[in-house]
CSV table of N, CA, C and O in Angstrom, one decimal:
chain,number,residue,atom,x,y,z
A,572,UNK,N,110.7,90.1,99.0
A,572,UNK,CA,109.9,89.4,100.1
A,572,UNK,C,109.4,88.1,99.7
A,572,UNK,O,108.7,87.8,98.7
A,573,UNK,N,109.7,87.4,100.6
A,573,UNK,CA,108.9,86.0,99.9
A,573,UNK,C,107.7,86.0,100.5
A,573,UNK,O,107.4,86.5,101.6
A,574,UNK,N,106.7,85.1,99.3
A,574,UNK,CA,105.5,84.9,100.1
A,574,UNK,C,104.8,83.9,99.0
A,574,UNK,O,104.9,83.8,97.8
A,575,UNK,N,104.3,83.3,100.1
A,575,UNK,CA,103.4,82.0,100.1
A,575,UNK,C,101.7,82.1,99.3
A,575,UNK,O,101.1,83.1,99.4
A,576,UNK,N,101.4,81.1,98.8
A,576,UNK,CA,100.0,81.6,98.7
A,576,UNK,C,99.2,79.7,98.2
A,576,UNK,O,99.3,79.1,97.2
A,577,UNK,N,98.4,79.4,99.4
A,577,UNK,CA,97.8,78.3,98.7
A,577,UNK,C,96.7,78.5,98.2
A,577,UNK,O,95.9,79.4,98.4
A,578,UNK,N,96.5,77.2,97.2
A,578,UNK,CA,95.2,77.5,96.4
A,578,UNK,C,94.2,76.0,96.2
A,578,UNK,O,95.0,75.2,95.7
A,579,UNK,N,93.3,75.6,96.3
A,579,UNK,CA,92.3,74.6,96.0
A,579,UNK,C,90.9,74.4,96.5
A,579,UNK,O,90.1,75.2,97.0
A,580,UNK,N,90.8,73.6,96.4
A,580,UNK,CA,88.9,73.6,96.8
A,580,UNK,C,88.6,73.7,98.3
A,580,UNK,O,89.3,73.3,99.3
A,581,UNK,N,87.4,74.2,98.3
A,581,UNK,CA,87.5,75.0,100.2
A,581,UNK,C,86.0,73.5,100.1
A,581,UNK,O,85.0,73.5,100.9
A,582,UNK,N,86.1,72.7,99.5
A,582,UNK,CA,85.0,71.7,100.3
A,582,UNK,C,85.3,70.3,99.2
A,582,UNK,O,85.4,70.2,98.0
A,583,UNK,N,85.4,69.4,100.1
A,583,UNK,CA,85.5,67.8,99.4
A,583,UNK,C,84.8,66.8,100.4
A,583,UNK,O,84.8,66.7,101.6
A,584,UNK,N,84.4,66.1,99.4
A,584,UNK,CA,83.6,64.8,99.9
A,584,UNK,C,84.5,63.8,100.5
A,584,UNK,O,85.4,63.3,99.8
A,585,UNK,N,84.2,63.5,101.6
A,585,UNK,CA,84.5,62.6,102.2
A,585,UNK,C,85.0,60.9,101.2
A,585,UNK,O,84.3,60.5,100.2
A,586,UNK,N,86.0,60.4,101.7
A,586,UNK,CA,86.9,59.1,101.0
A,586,UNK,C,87.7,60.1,99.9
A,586,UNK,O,88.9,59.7,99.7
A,587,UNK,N,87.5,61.0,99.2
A,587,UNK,CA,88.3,61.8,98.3
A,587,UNK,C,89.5,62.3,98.6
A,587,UNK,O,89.9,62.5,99.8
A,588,UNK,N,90.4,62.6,97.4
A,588,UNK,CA,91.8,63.2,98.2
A,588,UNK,C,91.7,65.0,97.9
A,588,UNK,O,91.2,65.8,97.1
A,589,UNK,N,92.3,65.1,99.1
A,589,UNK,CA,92.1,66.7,99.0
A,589,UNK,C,93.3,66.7,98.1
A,589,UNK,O,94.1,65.8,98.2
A,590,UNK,N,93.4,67.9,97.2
A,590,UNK,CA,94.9,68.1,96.9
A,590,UNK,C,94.9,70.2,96.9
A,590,UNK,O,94.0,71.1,96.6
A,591,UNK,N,95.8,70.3,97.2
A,591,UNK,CA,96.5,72.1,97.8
A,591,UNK,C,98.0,72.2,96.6
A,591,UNK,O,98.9,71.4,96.5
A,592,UNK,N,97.9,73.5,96.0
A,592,UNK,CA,98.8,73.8,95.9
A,592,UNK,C,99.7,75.2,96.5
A,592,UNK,O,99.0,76.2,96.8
A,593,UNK,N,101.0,75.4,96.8
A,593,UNK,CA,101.4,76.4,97.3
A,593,UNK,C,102.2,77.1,96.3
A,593,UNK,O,103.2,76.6,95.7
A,594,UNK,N,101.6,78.3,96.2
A,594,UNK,CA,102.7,78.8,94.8
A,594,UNK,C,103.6,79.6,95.9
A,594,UNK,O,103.4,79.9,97.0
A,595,UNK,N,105.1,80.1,94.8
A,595,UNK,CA,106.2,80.9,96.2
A,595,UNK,C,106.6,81.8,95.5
A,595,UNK,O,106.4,81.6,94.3
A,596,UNK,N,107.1,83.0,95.8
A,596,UNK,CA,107.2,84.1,95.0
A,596,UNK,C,108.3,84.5,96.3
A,596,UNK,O,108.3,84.3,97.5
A,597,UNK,N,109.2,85.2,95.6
A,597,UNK,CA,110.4,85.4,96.2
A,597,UNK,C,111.6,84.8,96.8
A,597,UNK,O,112.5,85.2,97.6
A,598,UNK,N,111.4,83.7,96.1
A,598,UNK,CA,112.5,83.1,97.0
A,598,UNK,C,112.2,81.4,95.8
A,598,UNK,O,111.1,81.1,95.4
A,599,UNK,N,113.2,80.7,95.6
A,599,UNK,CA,113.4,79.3,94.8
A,599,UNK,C,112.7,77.8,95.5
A,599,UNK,O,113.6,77.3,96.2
A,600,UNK,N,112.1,77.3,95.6
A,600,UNK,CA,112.2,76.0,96.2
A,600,UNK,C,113.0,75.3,96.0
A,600,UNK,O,112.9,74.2,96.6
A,601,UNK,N,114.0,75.3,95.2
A,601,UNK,CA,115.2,74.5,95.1
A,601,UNK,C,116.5,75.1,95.7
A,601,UNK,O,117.6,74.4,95.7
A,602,UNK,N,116.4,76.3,96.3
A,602,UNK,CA,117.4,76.9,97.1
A,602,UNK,C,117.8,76.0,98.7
A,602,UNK,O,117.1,75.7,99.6
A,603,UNK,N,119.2,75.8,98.5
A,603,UNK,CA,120.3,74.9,99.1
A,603,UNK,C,119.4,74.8,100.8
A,603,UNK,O,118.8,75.9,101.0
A,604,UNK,N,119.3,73.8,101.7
A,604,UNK,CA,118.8,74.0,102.7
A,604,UNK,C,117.4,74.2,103.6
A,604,UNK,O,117.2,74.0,104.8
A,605,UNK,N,116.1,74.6,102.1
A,605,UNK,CA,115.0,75.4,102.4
A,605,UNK,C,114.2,74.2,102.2
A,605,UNK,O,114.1,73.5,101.2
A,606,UNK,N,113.4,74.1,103.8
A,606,UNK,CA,112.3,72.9,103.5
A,606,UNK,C,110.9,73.5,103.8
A,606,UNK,O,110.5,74.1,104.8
A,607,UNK,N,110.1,72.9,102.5
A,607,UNK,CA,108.6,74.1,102.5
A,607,UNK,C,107.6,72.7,102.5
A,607,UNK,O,107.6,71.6,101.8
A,608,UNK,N,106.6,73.4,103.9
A,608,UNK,CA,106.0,72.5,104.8
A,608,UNK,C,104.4,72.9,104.2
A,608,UNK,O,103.9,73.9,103.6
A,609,UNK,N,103.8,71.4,104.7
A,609,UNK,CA,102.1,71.5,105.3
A,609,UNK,C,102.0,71.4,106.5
A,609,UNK,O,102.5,70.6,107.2
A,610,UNK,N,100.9,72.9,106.9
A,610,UNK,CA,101.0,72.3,108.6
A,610,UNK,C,99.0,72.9,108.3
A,610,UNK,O,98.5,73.7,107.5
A,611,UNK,N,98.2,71.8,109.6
A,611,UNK,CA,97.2,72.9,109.6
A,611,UNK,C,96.4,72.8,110.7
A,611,UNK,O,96.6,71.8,111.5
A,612,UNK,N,95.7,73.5,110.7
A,612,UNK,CA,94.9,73.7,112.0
A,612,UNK,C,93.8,73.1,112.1
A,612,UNK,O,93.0,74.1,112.0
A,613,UNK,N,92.9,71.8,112.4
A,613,UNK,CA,91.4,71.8,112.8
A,613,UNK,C,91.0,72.9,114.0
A,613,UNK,O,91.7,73.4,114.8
A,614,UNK,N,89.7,73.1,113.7
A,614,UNK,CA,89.1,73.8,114.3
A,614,UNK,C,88.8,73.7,115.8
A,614,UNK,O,88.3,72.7,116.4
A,615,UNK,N,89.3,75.1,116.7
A,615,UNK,CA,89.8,74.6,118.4
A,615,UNK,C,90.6,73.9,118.3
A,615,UNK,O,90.4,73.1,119.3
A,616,UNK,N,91.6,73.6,117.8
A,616,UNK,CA,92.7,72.8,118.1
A,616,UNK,C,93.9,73.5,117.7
A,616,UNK,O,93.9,74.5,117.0
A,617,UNK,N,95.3,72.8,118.2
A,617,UNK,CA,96.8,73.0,117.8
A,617,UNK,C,97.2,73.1,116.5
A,617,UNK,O,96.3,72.7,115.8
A,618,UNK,N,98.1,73.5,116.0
A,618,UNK,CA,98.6,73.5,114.8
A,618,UNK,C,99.8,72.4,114.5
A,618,UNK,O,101.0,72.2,114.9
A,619,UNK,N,98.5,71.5,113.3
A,619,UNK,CA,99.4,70.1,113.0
A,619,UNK,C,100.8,70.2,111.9
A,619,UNK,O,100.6,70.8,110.9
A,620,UNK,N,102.1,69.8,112.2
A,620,UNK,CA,102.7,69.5,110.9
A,620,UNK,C,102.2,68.5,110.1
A,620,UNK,O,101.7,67.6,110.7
A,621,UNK,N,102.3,68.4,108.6
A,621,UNK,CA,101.6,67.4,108.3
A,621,UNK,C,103.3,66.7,107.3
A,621,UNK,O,103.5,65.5,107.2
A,622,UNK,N,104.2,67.5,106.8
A,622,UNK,CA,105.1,67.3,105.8
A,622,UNK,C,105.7,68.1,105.3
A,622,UNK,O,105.3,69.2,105.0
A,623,UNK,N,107.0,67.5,104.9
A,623,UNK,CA,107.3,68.8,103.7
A,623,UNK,C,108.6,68.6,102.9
A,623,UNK,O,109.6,68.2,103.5
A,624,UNK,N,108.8,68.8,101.7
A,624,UNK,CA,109.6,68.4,100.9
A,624,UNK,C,110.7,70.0,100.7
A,624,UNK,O,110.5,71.3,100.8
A,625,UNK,N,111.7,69.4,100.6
A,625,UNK,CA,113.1,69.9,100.8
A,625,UNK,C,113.4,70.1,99.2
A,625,UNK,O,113.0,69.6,98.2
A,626,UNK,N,114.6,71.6,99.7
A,626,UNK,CA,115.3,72.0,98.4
A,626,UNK,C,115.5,70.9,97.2
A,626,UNK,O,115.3,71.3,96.0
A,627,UNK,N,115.9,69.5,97.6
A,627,UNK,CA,116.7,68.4,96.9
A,627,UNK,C,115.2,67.6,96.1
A,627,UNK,O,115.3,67.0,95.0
A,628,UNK,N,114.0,67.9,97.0
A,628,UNK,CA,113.3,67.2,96.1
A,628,UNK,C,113.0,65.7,97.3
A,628,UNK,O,112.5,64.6,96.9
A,629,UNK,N,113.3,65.7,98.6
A,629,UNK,CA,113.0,64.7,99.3
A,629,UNK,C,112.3,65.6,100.1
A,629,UNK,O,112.4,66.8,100.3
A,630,UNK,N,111.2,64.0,100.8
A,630,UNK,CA,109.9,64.7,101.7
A,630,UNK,C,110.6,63.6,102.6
A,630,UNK,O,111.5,62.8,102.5
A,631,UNK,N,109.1,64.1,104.0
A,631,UNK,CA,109.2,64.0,105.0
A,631,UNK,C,107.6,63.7,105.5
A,631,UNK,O,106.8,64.2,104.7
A,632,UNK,N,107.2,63.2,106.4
A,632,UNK,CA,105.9,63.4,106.6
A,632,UNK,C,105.3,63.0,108.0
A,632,UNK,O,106.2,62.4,108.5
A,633,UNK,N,104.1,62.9,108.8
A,633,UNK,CA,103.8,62.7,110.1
A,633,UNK,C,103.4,61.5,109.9
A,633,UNK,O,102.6,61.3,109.1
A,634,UNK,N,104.0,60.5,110.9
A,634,UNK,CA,103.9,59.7,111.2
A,634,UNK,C,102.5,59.4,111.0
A,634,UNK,O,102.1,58.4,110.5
A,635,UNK,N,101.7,60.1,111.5
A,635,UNK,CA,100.1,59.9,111.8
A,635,UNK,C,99.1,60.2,111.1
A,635,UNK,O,97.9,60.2,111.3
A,636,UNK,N,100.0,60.7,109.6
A,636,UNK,CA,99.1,61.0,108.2
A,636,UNK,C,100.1,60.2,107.4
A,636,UNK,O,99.4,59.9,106.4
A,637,UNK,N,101.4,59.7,107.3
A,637,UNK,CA,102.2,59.4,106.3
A,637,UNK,C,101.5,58.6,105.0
A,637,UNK,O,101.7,58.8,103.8
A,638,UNK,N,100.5,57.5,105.7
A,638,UNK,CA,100.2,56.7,104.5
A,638,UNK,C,98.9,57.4,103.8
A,638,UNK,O,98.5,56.8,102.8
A,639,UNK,N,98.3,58.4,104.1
A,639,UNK,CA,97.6,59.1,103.3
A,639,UNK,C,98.1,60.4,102.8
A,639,UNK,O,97.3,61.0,102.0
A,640,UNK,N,99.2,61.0,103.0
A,640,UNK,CA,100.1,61.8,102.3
A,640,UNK,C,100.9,62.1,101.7
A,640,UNK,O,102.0,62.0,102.3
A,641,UNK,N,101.2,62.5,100.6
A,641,UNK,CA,102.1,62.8,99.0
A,641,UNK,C,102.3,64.4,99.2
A,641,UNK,O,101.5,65.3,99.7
A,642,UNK,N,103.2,64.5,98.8
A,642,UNK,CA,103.9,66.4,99.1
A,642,UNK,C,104.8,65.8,97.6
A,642,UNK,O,105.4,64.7,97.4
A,643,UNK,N,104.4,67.1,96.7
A,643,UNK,CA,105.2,66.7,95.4
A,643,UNK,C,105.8,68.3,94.9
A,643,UNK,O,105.6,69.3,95.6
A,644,UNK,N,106.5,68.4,93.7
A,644,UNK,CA,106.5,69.4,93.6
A,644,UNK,C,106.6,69.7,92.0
A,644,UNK,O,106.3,68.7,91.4
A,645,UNK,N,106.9,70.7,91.3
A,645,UNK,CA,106.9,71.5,89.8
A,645,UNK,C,107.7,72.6,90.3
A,645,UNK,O,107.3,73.5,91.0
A,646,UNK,N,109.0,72.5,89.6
A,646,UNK,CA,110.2,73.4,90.4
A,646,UNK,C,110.3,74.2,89.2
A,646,UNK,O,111.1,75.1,89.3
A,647,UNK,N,109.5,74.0,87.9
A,647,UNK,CA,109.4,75.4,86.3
A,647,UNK,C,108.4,76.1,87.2
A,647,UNK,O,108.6,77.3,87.2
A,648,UNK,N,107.4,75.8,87.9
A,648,UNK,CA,106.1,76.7,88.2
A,648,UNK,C,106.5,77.3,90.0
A,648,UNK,O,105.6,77.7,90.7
A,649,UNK,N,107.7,77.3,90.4
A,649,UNK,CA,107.7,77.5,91.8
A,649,UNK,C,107.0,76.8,93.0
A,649,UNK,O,107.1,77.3,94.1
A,650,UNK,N,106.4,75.7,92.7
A,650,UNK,CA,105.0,75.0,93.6
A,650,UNK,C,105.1,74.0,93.7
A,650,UNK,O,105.4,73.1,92.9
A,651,UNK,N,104.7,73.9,95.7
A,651,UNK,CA,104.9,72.4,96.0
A,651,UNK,C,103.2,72.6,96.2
A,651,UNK,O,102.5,73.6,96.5
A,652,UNK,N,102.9,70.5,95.9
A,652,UNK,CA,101.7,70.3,96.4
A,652,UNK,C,101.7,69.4,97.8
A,652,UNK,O,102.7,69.0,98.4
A,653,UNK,N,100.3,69.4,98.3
A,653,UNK,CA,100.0,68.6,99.3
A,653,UNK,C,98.9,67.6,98.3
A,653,UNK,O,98.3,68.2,97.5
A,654,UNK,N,98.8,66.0,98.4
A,654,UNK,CA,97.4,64.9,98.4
A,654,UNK,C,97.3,64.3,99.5
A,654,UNK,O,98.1,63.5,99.9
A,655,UNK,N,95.9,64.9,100.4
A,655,UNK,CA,95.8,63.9,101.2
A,655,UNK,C,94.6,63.2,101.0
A,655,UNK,O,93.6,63.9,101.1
A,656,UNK,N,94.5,61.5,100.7
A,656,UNK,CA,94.4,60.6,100.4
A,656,UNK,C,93.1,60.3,101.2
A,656,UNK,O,93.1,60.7,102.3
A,657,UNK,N,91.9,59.5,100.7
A,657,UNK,CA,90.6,59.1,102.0
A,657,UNK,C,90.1,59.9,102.8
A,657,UNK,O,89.4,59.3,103.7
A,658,UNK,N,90.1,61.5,102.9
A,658,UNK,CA,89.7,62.2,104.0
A,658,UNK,C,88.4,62.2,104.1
A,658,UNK,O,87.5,62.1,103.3
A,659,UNK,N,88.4,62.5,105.8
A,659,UNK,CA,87.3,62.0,106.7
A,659,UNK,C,86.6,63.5,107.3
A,659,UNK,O,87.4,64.4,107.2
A,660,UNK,N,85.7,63.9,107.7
A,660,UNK,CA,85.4,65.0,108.4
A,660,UNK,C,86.3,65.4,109.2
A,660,UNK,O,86.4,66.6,109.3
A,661,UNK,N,87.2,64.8,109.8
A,661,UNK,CA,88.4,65.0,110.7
A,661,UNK,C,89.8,65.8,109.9
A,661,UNK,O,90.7,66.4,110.4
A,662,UNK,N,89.4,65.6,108.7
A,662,UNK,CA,90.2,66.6,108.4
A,662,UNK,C,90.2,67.7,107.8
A,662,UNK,O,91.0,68.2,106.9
A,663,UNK,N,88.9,68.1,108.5
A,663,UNK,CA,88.5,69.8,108.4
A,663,UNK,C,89.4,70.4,109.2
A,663,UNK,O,89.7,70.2,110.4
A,664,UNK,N,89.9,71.4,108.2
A,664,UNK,CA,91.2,72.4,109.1
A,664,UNK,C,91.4,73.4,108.1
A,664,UNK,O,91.3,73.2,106.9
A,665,UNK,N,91.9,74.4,108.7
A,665,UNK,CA,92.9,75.8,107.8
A,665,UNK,C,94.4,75.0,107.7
A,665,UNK,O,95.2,74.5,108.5
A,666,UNK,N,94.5,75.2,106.0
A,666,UNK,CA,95.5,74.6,105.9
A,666,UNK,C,96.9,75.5,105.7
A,666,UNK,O,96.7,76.7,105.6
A,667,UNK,N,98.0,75.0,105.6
A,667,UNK,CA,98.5,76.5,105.6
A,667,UNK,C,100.2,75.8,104.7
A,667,UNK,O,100.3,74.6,104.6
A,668,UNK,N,101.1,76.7,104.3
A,668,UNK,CA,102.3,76.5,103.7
A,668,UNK,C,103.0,77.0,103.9
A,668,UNK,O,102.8,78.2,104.3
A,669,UNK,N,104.4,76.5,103.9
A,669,UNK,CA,105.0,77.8,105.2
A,669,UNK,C,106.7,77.2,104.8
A,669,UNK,O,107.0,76.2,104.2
A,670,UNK,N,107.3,78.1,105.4
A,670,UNK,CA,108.6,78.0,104.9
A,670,UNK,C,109.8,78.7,105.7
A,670,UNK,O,109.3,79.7,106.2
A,671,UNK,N,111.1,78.7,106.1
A,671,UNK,CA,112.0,79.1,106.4
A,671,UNK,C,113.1,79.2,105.7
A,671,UNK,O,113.9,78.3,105.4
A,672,UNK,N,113.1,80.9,105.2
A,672,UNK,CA,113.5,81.1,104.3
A,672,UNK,C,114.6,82.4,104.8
A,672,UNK,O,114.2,83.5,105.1
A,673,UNK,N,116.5,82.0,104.9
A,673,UNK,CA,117.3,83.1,105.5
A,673,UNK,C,117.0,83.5,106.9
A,673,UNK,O,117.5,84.5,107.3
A,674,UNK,N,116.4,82.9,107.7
A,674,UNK,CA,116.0,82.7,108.8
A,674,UNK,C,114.7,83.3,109.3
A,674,UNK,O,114.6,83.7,110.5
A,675,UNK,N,113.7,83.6,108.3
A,675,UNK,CA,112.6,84.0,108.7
A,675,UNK,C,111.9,83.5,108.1
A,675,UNK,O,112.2,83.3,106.9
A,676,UNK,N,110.5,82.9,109.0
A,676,UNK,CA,109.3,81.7,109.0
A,676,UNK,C,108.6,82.8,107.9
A,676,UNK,O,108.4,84.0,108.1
A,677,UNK,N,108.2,82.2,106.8
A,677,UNK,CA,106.9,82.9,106.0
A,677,UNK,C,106.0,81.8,106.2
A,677,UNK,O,106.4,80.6,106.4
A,678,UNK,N,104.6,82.1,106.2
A,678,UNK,CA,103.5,81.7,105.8
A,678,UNK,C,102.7,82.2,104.7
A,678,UNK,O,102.8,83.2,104.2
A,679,UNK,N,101.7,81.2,104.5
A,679,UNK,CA,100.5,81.2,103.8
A,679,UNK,C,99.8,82.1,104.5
A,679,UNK,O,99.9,82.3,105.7
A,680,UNK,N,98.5,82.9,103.3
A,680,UNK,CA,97.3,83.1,104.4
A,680,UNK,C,96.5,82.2,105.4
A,680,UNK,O,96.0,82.4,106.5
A,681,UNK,N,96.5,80.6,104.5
A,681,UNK,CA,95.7,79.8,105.0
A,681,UNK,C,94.5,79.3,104.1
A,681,UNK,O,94.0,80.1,103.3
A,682,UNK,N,94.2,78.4,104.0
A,682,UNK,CA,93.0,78.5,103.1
A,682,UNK,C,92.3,77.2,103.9
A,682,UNK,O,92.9,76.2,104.5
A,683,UNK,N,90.9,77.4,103.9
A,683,UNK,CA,89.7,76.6,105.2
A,683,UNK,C,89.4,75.3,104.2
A,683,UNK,O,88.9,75.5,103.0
A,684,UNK,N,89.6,74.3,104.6
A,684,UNK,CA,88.9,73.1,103.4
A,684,UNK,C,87.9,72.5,104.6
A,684,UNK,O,88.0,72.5,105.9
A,685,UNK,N,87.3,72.1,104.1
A,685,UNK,CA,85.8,71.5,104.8
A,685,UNK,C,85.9,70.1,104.1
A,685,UNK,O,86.2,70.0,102.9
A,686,UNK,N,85.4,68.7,105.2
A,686,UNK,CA,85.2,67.8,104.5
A,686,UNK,C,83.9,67.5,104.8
A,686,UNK,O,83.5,67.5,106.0
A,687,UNK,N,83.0,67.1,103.9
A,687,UNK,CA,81.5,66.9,104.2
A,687,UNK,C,80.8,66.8,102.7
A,687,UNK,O,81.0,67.4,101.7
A,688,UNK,N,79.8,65.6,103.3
A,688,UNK,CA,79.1,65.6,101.9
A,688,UNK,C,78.0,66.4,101.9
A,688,UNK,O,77.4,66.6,100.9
């Protein structure tokens, strides 16, 4: 069974970069086809994509975070990261890591980051 699990600080100061990592267990991030995403949720709101880098080692990212977002990875440790760059209170949200993997969506639990001084 594959599964997801992100990990980093649940509070950062504002202009700082948040950084998340997703560790993967069951399944390769370098396996042929498989693109493992950031998506997340602010609070009362939709669930954002934010990015996500692919088997080969190339990303992708939202238009509307691109220049404050980096998705990298460590393919000896199983783990892709998220940096997002200058965050503002606005980008308080449950962050989440998520993947399609043989045709079924895994997720993260989620983990709550707070931006505020």
């Amino acid at each position: 069974q594959v599964q997801l699990q992100e990990s980093g600080p649940d509070l950062v100061k504002p202009s700082q970069t948040l950084s998340l990592t997703c560790t993967v267990s069951g399944a390769s991030i370098t396996t042929n086809n498989n693109a493992w995403n950031w998506i997340r949720q602010p609070p009362g709101k939709g669930l954002e994509w934010m990015g996500y880098i692919r088997y080969d080692g190339s990303t992708s990212s939202s238009p509307s975070l691109k220049s404050h977002t980096s998705i990298s990875r460590d393919t000896s440790k199983n783990q892709f990261s998220l940096q997002l760059s200058s965050v503002t209170p606005e980008d308080t949200a449950l962050y989440y890591c998520s993947a399609i993997v043989t045709l079924v969506r895994y997720w993260g639990q989620g983990t709550q980051v707070t931006v505020s001084s």
